[in-house]
Coordinates of C-alpha atoms in Angstrom, one line a residue:
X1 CA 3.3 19.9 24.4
X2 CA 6.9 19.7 23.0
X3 CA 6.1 17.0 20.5
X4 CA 3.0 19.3 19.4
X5 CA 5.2 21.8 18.1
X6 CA 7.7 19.1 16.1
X7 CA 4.8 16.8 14.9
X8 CA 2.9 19.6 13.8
X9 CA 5.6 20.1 10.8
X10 CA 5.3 16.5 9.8
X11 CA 2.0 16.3 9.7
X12 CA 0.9 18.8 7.8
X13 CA 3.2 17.4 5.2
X14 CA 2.0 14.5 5.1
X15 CA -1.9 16.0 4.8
X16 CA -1.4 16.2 0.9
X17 CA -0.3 12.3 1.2
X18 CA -3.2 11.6 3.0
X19 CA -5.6 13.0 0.4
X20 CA -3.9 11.6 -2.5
X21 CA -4.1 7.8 -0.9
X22 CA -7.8 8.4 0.2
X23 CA -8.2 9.3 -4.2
X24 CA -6.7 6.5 -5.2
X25 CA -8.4 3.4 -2.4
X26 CA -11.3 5.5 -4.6
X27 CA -10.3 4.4 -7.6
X28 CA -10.9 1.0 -7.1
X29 CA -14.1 1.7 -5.7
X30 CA -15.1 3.3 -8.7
X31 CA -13.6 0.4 -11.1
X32 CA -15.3 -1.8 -9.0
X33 CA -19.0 -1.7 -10.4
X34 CA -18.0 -0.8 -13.7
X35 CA -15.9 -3.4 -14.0
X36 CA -18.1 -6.2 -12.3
X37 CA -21.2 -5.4 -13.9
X38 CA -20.2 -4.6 -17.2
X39 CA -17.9 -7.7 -17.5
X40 CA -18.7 -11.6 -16.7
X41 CA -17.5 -12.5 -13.1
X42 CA -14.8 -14.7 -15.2
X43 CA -13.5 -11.8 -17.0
X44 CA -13.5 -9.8 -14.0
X45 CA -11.2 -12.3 -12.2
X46 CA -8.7 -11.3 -15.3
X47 CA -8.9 -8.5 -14.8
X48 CA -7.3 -8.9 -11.2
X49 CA -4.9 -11.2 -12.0
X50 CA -3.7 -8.5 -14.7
X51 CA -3.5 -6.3 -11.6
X52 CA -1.7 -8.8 -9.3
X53 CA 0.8 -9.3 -12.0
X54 CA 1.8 -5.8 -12.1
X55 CA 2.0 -5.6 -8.5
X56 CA 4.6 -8.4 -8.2
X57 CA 6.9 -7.3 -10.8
X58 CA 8.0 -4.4 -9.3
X59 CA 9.2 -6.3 -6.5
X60 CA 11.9 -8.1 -8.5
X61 CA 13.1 -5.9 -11.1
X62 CA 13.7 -3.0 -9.2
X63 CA 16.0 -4.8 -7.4
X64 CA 14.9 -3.2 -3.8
X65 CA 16.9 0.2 -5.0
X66 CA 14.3 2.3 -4.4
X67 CA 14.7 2.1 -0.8
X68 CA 18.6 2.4 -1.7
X69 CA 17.4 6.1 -3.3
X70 CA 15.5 6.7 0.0
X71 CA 17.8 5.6 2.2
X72 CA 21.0 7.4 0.5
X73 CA 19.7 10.0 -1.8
X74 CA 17.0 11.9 0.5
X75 CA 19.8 13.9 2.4
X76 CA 21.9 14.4 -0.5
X77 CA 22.5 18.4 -2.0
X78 CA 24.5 18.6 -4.5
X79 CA 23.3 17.8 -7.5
X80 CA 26.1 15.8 -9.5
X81 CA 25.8 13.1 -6.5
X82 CA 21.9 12.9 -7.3
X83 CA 22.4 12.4 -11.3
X84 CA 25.1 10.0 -10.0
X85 CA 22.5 8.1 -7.3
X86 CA 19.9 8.4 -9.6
X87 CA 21.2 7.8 -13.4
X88 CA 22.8 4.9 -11.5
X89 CA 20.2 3.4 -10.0
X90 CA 17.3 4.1 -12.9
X91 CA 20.0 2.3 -15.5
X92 CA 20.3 -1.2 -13.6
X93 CA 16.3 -1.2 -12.7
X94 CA 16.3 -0.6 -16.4
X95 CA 18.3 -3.7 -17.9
X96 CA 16.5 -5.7 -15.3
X97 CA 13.4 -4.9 -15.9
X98 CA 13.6 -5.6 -20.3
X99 CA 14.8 -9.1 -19.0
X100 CA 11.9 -9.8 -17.0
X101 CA 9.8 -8.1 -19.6
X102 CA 11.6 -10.8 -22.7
X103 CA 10.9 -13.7 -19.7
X104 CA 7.3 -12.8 -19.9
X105 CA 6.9 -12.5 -23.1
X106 CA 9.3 -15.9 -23.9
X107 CA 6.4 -18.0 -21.7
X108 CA 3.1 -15.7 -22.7
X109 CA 1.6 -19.0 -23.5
X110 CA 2.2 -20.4 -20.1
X111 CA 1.1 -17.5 -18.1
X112 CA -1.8 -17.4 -20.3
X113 CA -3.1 -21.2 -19.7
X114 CA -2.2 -20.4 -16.1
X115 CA -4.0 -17.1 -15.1
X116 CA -5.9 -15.9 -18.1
X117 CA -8.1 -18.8 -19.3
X118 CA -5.4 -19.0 -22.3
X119 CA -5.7 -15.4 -23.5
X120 CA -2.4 -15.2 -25.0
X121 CA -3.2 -11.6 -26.6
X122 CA -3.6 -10.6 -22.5
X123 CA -0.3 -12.1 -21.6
X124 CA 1.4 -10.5 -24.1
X125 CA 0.0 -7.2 -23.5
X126 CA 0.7 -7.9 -20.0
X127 CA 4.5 -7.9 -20.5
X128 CA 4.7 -4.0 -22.1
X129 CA 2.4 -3.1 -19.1
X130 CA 5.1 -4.6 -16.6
X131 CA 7.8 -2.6 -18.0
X132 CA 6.7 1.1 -18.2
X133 CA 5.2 0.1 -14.7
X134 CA 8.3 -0.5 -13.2
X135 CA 10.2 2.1 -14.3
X136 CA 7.2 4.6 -13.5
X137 CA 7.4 3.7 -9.6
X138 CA 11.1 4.4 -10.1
X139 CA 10.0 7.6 -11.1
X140 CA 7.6 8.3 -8.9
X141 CA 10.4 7.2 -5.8
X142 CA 12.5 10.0 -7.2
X143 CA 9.9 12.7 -6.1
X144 CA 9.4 10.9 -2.7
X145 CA 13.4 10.8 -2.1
X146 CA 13.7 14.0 -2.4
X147 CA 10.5 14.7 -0.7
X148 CA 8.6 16.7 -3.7
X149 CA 5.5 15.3 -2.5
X150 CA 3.2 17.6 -4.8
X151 CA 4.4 16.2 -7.6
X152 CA 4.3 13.0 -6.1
X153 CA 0.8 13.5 -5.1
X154 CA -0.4 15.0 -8.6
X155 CA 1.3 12.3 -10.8
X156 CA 0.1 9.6 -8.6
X157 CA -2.9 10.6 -9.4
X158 CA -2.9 11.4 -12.9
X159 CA -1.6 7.8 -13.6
X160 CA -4.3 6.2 -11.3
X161 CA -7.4 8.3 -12.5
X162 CA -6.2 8.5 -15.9
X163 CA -6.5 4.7 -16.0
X164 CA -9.8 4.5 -14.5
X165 CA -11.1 7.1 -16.9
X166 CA -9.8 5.1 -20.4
X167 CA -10.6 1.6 -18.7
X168 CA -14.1 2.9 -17.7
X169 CA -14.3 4.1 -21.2
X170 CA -14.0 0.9 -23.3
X171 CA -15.7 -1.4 -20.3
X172 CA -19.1 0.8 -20.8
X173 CA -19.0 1.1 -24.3
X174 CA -18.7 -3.1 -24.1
X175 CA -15.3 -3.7 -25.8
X176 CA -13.0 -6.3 -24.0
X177 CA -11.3 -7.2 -21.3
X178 CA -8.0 -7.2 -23.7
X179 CA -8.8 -3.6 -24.8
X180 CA -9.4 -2.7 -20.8
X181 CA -6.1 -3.8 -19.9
X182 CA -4.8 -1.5 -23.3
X183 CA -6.1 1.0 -21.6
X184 CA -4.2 0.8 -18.5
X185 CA -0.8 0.7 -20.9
X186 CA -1.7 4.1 -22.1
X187 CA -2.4 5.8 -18.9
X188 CA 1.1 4.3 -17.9
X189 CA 3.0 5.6 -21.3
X190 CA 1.6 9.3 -20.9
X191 CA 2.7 9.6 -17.2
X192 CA 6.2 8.1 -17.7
X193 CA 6.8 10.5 -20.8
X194 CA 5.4 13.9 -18.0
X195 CA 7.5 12.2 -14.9
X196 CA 11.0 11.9 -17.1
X197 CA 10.6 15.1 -19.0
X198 CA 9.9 16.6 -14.9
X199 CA 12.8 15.0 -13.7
X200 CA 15.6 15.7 -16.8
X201 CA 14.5 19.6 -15.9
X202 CA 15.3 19.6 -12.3
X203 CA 18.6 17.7 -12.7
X204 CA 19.7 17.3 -16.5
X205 CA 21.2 14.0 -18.0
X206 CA 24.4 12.6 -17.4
X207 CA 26.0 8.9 -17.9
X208 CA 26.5 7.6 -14.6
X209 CA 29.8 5.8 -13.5
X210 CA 28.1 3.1 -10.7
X211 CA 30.4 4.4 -7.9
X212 CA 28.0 3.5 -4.8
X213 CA 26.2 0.9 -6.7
X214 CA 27.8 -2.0 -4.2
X215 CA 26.3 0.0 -1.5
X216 CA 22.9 0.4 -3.2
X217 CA 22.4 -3.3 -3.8
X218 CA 23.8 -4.3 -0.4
X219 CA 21.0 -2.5 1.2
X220 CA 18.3 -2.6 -1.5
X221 CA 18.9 -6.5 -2.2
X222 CA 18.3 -7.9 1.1
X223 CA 14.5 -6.0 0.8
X224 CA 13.9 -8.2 -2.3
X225 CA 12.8 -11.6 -0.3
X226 CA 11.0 -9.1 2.0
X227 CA 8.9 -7.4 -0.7
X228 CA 8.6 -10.9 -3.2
X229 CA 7.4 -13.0 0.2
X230 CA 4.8 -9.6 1.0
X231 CA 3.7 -9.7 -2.3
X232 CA 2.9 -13.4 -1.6
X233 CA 1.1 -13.1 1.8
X234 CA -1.0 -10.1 0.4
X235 CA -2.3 -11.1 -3.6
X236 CA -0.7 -14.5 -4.2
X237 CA -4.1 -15.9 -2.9
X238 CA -5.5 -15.0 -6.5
X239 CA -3.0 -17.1 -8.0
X240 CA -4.1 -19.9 -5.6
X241 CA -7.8 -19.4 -6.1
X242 CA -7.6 -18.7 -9.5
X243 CA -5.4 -22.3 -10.3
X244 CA -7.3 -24.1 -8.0
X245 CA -10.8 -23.0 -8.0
X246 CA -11.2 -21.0 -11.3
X247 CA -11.2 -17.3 -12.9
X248 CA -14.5 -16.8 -11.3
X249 CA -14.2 -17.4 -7.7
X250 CA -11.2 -14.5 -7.7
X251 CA -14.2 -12.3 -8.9
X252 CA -15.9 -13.4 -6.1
X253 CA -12.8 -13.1 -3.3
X254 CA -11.2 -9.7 -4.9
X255 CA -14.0 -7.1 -4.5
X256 CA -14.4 -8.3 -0.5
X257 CA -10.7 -8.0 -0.4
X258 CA -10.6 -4.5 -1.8
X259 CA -13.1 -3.0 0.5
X260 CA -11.3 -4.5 3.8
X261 CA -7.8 -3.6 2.4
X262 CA -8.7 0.3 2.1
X263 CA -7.4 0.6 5.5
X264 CA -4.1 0.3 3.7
X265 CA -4.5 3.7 2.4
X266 CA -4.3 5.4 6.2
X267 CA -0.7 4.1 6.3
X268 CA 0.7 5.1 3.2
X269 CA 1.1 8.7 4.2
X270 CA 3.5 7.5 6.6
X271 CA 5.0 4.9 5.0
X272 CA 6.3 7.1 2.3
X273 CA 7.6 9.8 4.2
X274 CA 8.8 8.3 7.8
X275 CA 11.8 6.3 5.8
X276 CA 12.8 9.9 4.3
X277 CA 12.4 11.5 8.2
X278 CA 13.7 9.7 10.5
X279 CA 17.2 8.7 8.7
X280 CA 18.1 12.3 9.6
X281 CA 17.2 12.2 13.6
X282 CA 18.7 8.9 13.7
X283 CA 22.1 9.7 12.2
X284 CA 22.4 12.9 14.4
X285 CA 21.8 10.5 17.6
X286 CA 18.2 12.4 18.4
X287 CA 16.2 8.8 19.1
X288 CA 14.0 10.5 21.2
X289 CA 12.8 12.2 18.5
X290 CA 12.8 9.2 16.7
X291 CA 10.7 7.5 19.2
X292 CA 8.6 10.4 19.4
X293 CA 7.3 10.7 15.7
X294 CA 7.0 6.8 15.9
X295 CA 4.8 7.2 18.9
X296 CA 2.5 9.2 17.6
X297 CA 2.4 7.9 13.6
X298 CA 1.1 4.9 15.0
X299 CA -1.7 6.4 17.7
X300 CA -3.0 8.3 14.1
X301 CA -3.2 5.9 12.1
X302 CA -4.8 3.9 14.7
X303 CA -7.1 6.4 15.8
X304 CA -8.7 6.0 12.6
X305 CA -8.1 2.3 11.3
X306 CA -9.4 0.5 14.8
X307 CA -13.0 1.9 13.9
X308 CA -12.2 1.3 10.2
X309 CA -11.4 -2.3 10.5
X310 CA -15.1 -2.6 12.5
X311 CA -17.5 -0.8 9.8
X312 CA -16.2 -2.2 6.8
X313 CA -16.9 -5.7 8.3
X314 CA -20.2 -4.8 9.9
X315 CA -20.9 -3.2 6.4
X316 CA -19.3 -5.2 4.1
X317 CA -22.2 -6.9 2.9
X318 CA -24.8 -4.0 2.3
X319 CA -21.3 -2.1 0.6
X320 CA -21.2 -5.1 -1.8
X321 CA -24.2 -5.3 -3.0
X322 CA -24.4 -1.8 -3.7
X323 CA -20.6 -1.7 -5.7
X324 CA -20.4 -5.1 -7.5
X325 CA -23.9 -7.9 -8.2
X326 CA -25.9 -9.6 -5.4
X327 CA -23.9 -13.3 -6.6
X328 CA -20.6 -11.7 -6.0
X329 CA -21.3 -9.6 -2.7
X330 CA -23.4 -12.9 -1.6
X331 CA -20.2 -15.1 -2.1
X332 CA -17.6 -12.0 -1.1
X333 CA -18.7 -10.5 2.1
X334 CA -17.1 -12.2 4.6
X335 CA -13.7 -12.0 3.1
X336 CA -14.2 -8.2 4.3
X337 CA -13.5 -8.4 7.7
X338 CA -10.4 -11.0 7.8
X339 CA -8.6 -8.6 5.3
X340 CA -9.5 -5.7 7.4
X341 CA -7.8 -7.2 10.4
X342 CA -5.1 -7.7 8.5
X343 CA -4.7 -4.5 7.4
X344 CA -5.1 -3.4 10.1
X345 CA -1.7 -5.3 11.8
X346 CA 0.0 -4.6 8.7
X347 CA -0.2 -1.0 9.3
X348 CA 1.1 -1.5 12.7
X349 CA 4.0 -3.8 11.5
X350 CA 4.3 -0.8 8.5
X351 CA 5.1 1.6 11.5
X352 CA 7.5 -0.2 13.9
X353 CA 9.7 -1.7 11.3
X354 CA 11.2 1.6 10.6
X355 CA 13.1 0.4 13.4
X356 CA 15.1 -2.3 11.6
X357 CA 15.4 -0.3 8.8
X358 CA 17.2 2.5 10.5
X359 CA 19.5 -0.2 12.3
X360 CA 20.0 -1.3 8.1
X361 CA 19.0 -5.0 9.5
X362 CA 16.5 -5.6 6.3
X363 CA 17.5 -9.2 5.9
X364 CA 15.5 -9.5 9.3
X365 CA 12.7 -8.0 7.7
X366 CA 13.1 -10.3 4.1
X367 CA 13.7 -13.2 6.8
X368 CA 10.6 -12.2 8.5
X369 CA 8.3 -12.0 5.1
X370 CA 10.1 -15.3 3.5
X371 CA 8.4 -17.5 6.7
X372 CA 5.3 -16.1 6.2
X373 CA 5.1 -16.2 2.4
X374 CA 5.9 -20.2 2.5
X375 CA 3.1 -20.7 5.8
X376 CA 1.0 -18.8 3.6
X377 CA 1.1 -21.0 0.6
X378 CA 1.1 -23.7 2.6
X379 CA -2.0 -22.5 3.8
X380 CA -3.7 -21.7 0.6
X381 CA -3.4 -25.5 -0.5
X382 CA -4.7 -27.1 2.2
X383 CA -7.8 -24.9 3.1
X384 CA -9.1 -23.7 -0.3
X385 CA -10.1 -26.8 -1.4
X386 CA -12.1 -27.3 2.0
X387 CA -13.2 -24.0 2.6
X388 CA -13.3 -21.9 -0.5
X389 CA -12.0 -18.0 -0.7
X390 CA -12.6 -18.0 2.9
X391 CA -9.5 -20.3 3.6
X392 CA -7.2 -17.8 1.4
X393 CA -8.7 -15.2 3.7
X394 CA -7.7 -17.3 7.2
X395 CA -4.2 -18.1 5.4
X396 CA -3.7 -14.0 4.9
X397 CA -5.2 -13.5 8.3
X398 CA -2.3 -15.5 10.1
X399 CA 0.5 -14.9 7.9
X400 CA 0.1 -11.4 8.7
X401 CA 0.0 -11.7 11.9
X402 CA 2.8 -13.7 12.4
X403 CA 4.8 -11.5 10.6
X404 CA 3.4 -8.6 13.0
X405 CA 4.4 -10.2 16.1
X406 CA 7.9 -11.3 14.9
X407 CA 9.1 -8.0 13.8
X408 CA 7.9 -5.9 16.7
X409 CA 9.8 -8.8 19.0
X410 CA 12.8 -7.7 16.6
X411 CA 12.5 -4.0 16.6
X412 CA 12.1 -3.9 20.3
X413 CA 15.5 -5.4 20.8
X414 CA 17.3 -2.2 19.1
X415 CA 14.6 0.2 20.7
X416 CA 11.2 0.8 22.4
X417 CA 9.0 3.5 22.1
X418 CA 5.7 3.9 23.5
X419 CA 3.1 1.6 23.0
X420 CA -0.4 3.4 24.1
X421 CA -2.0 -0.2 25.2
X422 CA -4.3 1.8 27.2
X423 CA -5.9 4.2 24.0
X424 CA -5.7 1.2 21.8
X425 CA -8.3 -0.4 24.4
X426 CA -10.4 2.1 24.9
X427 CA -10.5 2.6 20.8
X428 CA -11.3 -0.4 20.2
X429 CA -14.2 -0.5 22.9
X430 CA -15.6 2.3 21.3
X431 CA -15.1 1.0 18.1
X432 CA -17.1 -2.4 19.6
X433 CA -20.1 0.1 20.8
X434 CA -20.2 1.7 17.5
X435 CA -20.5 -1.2 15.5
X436 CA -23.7 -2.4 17.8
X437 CA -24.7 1.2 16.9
X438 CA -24.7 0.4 13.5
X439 CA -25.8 -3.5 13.3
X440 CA -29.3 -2.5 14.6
X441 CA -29.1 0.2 12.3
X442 CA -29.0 -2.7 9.4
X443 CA -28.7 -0.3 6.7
X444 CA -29.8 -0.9 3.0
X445 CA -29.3 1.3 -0.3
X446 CA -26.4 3.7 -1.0
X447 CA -28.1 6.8 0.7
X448 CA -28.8 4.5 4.5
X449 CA -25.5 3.4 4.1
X450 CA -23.4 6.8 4.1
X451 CA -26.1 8.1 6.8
X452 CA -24.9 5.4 9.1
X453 CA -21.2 5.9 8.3
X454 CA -21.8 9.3 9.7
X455 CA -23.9 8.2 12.3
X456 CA -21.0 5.5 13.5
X457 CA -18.0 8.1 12.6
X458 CA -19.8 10.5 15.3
X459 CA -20.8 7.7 18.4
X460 CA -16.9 6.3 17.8
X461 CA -15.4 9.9 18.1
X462 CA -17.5 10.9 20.8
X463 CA -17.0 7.7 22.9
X464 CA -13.3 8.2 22.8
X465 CA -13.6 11.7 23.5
X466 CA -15.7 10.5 26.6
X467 CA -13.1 7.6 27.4
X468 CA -9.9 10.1 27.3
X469 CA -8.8 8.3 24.5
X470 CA -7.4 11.6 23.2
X471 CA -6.0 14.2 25.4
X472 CA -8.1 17.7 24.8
X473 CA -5.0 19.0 23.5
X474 CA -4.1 16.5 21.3
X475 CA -8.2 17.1 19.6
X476 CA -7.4 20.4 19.2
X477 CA -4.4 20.0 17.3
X478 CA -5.7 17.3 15.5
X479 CA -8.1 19.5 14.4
X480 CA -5.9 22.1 13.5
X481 CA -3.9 19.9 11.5
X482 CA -7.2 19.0 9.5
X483 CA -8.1 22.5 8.9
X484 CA -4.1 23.6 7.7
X485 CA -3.0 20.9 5.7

């Protein structure tokens, strides 16, 4: 097959991706016990709203130029217009970034009543955190620009598992949540001082002069609603559980949330590296190579996150209890499988929106992510107080999926490409059978619980292999991709 050929390339760059974002969905796994049963379920909850804090930051002081360096960078060659891009770019997410920092710091007191059961020292901290944050996914978006995805890869990791090392540290040896969250200032101080000295080598220093700036903020500011109104739909429900129902019941909701929101992880290598791609194909006027690499990111990632989506709900329960405390798994598991599903259309949505990003239509997209954002607050408040956690989990259910159907009904406008209806049914059939499989299976204990993984991994591959879900060719070079990359 023609596309066999082309998508081989692609994929085999993106198999180091792949690997990274499987280590670091890990990470959190590993945090998970240590965290839960070495801390109170209150401190705990803290700890995630530290977490969703540093998540949402990003989203506002980088101004959206990130996908500015993507978009305009990635195919540049010379390298006096990447210091220009760059030096350009890092100084404005700079400035804007020690304002938001000062903003945080000005209301620590607020912030602290608010989300950390008035730990003002946590607040504070909070603040330096933010900073070196920000300015370390700037770094790290350098490296994907330019498509180093190595050194992506390995300082991804470093600052992940660095982290988990020095906050697993201090939360065994029974010092505080305050000193936890130093540690996860450190990690980010040590791998913003490797990243910078990295990236000074490869293209020196030099004062930049802002010439495309208006063009970088025209197409990175328009992604700000889109990313602040994401950031909403997907953690603003521990702001809303946290205010409303306390510290403890995010301890309860965030664990079942993790586990269904590793699915997350099978889209990121194509997330990072598709808006890099496919700018090239499309500005040469080869769409049906755009179409093609479209068509086939999204049969991969679903050929693996259908069946995904299905075990981690079946298994949420039994997963739980082994990672976290009987009380929280008890109160968390059913969380599991409304995140999944939502995942699981996010990843989808992740795909096909490269459409409206190549057409440069992202006010569609922050449009899009705005609606959802206010029907998911709006949500939050009137079912949490009914309903519990489970309500935020319903409000993140539909907010997603409203934003799923909306943009594909967009994209399709400016192109189609194909959508296999027919393998998505007979995935998710197989998918329904293994699940049976493994509910009469009912596994208890870590050991029964891997065994059955493997059990269901096997009856789901084999049923679609048995349903022609995936031509014998494709197997094979699905294979072979496995075995090169």
């Amino acid at each position: 097959m023609k596309f066999l050929n082309e998508y081989k390339v692609f994929v085999q760059r993106i198999g180091l991706v792949g690997f990274t974002n499987i280590l670091i969905a890990l990470s959190s796994i590993i945090l998970l016990p240590i965290l839960t049963k070495n801390f109170t379920t209150s401190d705990y909850g803290i700890w995630v709203q530290i977490n969703t804090t540093i998540s949402l930051i990003p989203n506002l002081a980088m101004l959206g130029l990130p996908m500015s360096m993507v978009r305009y960078l990635s195919a540049k060659k010379e390298k006096k217009e990447i210091q220009e891009g760059f030096y350009s770019i890092a100084s404005l997410v700079f400035a804007s970034t020690i304002v938001i920092s000062a903003l945080l710091l000005l209301f620590s007191k607020n912030i602290a009543v608010a989300l950390f059961n008035g730990n003002v020292n946590i607040a504070i901290l909070l603040a330096v955190i933010v900073f070196l944050a920000c300015l370390n996914a700037l770094l790290l978006n350098f490296f994907r620009t330019f498509q180093q995805m190595k050194r992506y890869s390995v300082f991804l990791l470093i600052q992940t598992y660095l982290g988990v090392f020095i906050v697993s540290y201090f939360a065994i040896k029974g010092f505080s949540i305050y000193t936890a969250a130093l540690g996860l200032l450190i990690a980010n101080l040590i791998i913003f001082v490797i990243m910078i000295s990295f990236i000074i080598s490869d293209i020196g220093l030099k004062i930049p002069k802002f010439k495309n700036m208006m063009e970088y903020l025209s197409f990175g500011l328009p992604t700000i609603p889109s990313n602040l109104s994401y950031w909403i739909v997907d953690s603003s429900d521990r702001y809303a559980i946290g205010i409303i129902l306390g510290t403890s019941f995010v301890g309860y909701y965030s664990p079942g949330y993790t586990l269904g929101n590793i699915i997350i992880m099978m889209l990121a290598p194509f997330s990072l590296l598709l808006p890099s791609l496919l700018p090239n194909y499309y500005d040469n006027e080869e769409i049906e190579k755009v179409k093609t690499f479209l068509k086939y990111s999204l049969k991969y990632f679903l050929l693996i996150a259908i069946p995904s989506a299905f075990g981690l709900s079946i298994l949420s329960k039994p997963i739980l209890t082994i990672l976290t405390t009987p009380e929280i798994a008890l109160n968390g598991y059913l969380i599991t499988p409304f995140v999944a599903l939502s995942a699981l259309l996010f990843g989808i949505y992740g795909i096909i929106s490269n459409i409206i990003v190549l057409k440069k239509k992202t006010k569609i997209l922050g449009n899009v992510w705005i609606f959802a954002a206010v029907l998911n607050v709006v949500l939050n408040i009137l079912l949490i107080p009914y309903i519990g956690i489970i309500g935020a989990a319903a409000a993140t259910l539909v907010s997603y999926f409203i934003a799923f159907i909306i943009t594909t009904v967009y994209s399709f406008k400016y192109f189609k490409f194909d959508f296999d209806l027919v393998f998505i049914m007979k995935s998710i059939i197989a998918s329904v059978l293994m699940s049976l499989c493994i509910f009469l299976i009912n596994p208890s204990g870590i050991l029964n619980v891997l065994i059955t993984v493997i059990i269901g991994a096997v009856v789901y591959m084999g049923l679609l292999l048995v349903l022609k879900g995936i031509k014998k060719e494709e197997f094979e070079f699905f294979k072979e991709m496995l075995t090169n990359s």
